[in-house]
Amino acid sequence: MSESASILFVGDVVGGLGKRTLLALLPSLRDRYAPDFVVVNGENAAGGVGITPKIAKEMLAAGVDAITLGNHTYRHREVYPYLDEEPRILRPANFLASQPGHGWCVIDGERGRLGVISLSGNLFMKAGRPAFPEADSALHALAGKVDHVLVDMHAEATSEKVAMGWHLDGRVTAVVGTHTHVPTADARILPGGTAYITDVGMTGPRGGVIGVKRDQALTSMVTQMPIRFETSSEDPWLNGVVIRASSESMRALEIEQVLLPAPGVA
Ligand SMILES: [Fe+2]
Ligand SMILES: [Fe+2]
C-alpha cells in the first residue's frame, strides 16, 4: 500500500514574471506544505504563449516534477523534439497521436508513484480527439503503475470541467481545471473521493487581463481592431492548490487553494 502524499499543483505560469514568481515562492511553499510532488501548468511560460525547452528545463531544475500544457503547446517550434524526448513535459493526451509529445507520465516519489495526465477540453478548444474516452484510455494505461493520479483538465467551458470531475470521481486523486486563468471558488472533495476544482487560476500578473497588458486588452476590446499583445508586469500572484492524497489509492483527503501575492518579484 502507498503512503499518504501531498501534491502542489500550480496554475498556468504566464511569462517571465510568472516564472520568476513561481521560482521565488517555491522554497516557502515547500517549507509550508512539504509537497511530495510539484506539478505546474507551463503553457504560457514563454512570453505569455507556449513554452521553450530552456524554460521547461529551468522549472524542472527548480524541483518541478512535471509540466502540463494546453492549447498553446505548439507555439514555439523548438519545443517539438523536446516534447518527444522529455517524459516529464505533457501536452494534452487527446491531441492527435501524430502531434509531437505525449499526454501522461509517472513520477516516482518517496511516498508513492504519481500519474499525471494532461487533457484538453473539446468545447471552444482545438483538440483532435475527445477528452472523455481519452481519460479512460490513459487510466487504463496507468493501471497498476501508480498510487495517485492527477488530471489537468485544460478547458474553456466550466461545464466540461465539472463533467470531467464527475466522470473520474473515485478513479483518480484529483481533477484540476486550468486555462481560464481565474481561480474558482469550488474546490472540494467529490463523493467518490476525488479532489476537484474548476480552475486553479494563473501564476503571473494579476494587473492585466488574464496575463495580457491591461491597456492593450482594453484597446482590443473597445476598438475591435487587431493589436499586438504583450505580457503584463503588474501585480504578480501565484495561484495553485495543494492536494493531500490518501494512502487509500485514488482518494484525496483535502484540497486547499493557494493564492499568494508576490509583491517583491519584478
Ligand atoms: Fe493558459
Ligand atoms: Fe490555455
JSON list of N, CA and C in Angstrom, two decimals, residues 22-23 26-27 30 38 56-65:
[
{"chain": "A", "resi": 22, "resn": "LEU", "atom": "N", "xyz": [6.91, 31.93, -9.63]},
{"chain": "A", "resi": 22, "resn": "LEU", "atom": "CA", "xyz": [6.95, 30.51, -9.24]},
{"chain": "A", "resi": 22, "resn": "LEU", "atom": "C", "xyz": [8.27, 30.18, -8.55]},
{"chain": "A", "resi": 23, "resn": "LEU", "atom": "N", "xyz": [9.38, 30.56, -9.18]},
{"chain": "A", "resi": 23, "resn": "LEU", "atom": "CA", "xyz": [10.70, 30.20, -8.63]},
{"chain": "A", "resi": 23, "resn": "LEU", "atom": "C", "xyz": [10.95, 30.90, -7.30]},
{"chain": "A", "resi": 26, "resn": "LEU", "atom": "N", "xyz": [8.50, 29.11, -4.57]},
{"chain": "A", "resi": 26, "resn": "LEU", "atom": "CA", "xyz": [8.59, 27.65, -4.40]},
{"chain": "A", "resi": 26, "resn": "LEU", "atom": "C", "xyz": [9.26, 27.22, -3.09]},
{"chain": "A", "resi": 27, "resn": "PRO", "atom": "N", "xyz": [10.38, 27.85, -2.70]},
{"chain": "A", "resi": 27, "resn": "PRO", "atom": "CA", "xyz": [11.00, 27.42, -1.43]},
{"chain": "A", "resi": 27, "resn": "PRO", "atom": "C", "xyz": [10.08, 27.58, -0.22]},
{"chain": "A", "resi": 30, "resn": "ARG", "atom": "N", "xyz": [7.44, 24.98, -0.28]},
{"chain": "A", "resi": 30, "resn": "ARG", "atom": "CA", "xyz": [7.99, 23.68, 0.17]},
{"chain": "A", "resi": 30, "resn": "ARG", "atom": "C", "xyz": [8.03, 23.60, 1.69]},
{"chain": "A", "resi": 38, "resn": "VAL", "atom": "N", "xyz": [5.39, 18.19, -7.20]},
{"chain": "A", "resi": 38, "resn": "VAL", "atom": "CA", "xyz": [5.06, 19.54, -7.68]},
{"chain": "A", "resi": 38, "resn": "VAL", "atom": "C", "xyz": [4.79, 19.45, -9.18]},
{"chain": "A", "resi": 56, "resn": "ALA", "atom": "N", "xyz": [11.41, 25.21, -19.70]},
{"chain": "A", "resi": 56, "resn": "ALA", "atom": "CA", "xyz": [10.98, 23.94, -19.08]},
{"chain": "A", "resi": 56, "resn": "ALA", "atom": "C", "xyz": [12.11, 23.36, -18.23]},
{"chain": "A", "resi": 57, "resn": "LYS", "atom": "N", "xyz": [13.34, 23.41, -18.76]},
{"chain": "A", "resi": 57, "resn": "LYS", "atom": "CA", "xyz": [14.48, 22.88, -18.01]},
{"chain": "A", "resi": 57, "resn": "LYS", "atom": "C", "xyz": [14.72, 23.65, -16.73]},
{"chain": "A", "resi": 58, "resn": "GLU", "atom": "N", "xyz": [14.52, 24.96, -16.81]},
{"chain": "A", "resi": 58, "resn": "GLU", "atom": "CA", "xyz": [14.68, 25.80, -15.61]},
{"chain": "A", "resi": 58, "resn": "GLU", "atom": "C", "xyz": [13.68, 25.39, -14.53]},
{"chain": "A", "resi": 59, "resn": "MET", "atom": "N", "xyz": [12.46, 25.14, -14.93]},
{"chain": "A", "resi": 59, "resn": "MET", "atom": "CA", "xyz": [11.43, 24.73, -13.97]},
{"chain": "A", "resi": 59, "resn": "MET", "atom": "C", "xyz": [11.75, 23.36, -13.38]},
{"chain": "A", "resi": 60, "resn": "LEU", "atom": "N", "xyz": [12.16, 22.44, -14.23]},
{"chain": "A", "resi": 60, "resn": "LEU", "atom": "CA", "xyz": [12.47, 21.09, -13.74]},
{"chain": "A", "resi": 60, "resn": "LEU", "atom": "C", "xyz": [13.68, 21.13, -12.81]},
{"chain": "A", "resi": 61, "resn": "ALA", "atom": "N", "xyz": [14.66, 22.00, -13.15]},
{"chain": "A", "resi": 61, "resn": "ALA", "atom": "CA", "xyz": [15.85, 22.12, -12.30]},
{"chain": "A", "resi": 61, "resn": "ALA", "atom": "C", "xyz": [15.50, 22.71, -10.94]},
{"chain": "A", "resi": 62, "resn": "ALA", "atom": "N", "xyz": [14.41, 23.50, -10.88]},
{"chain": "A", "resi": 62, "resn": "ALA", "atom": "CA", "xyz": [13.99, 24.11, -9.61]},
{"chain": "A", "resi": 62, "resn": "ALA", "atom": "C", "xyz": [13.18, 23.13, -8.75]},
{"chain": "A", "resi": 63, "resn": "GLY", "atom": "N", "xyz": [13.00, 21.91, -9.26]},
{"chain": "A", "resi": 63, "resn": "GLY", "atom": "CA", "xyz": [12.31, 20.90, -8.45]},
{"chain": "A", "resi": 63, "resn": "GLY", "atom": "C", "xyz": [10.89, 20.62, -8.88]},
{"chain": "A", "resi": 64, "resn": "VAL", "atom": "N", "xyz": [10.46, 21.21, -10.01]},
{"chain": "A", "resi": 64, "resn": "VAL", "atom": "CA", "xyz": [9.15, 20.86, -10.55]},
{"chain": "A", "resi": 64, "resn": "VAL", "atom": "C", "xyz": [9.25, 19.43, -11.10]},
{"chain": "A", "resi": 65, "resn": "ASP", "atom": "N", "xyz": [8.28, 18.59, -10.75]},
{"chain": "A", "resi": 65, "resn": "ASP", "atom": "CA", "xyz": [8.35, 17.18, -11.15]},
{"chain": "A", "resi": 65, "resn": "ASP", "atom": "C", "xyz": [7.75, 16.93, -12.53]}
]
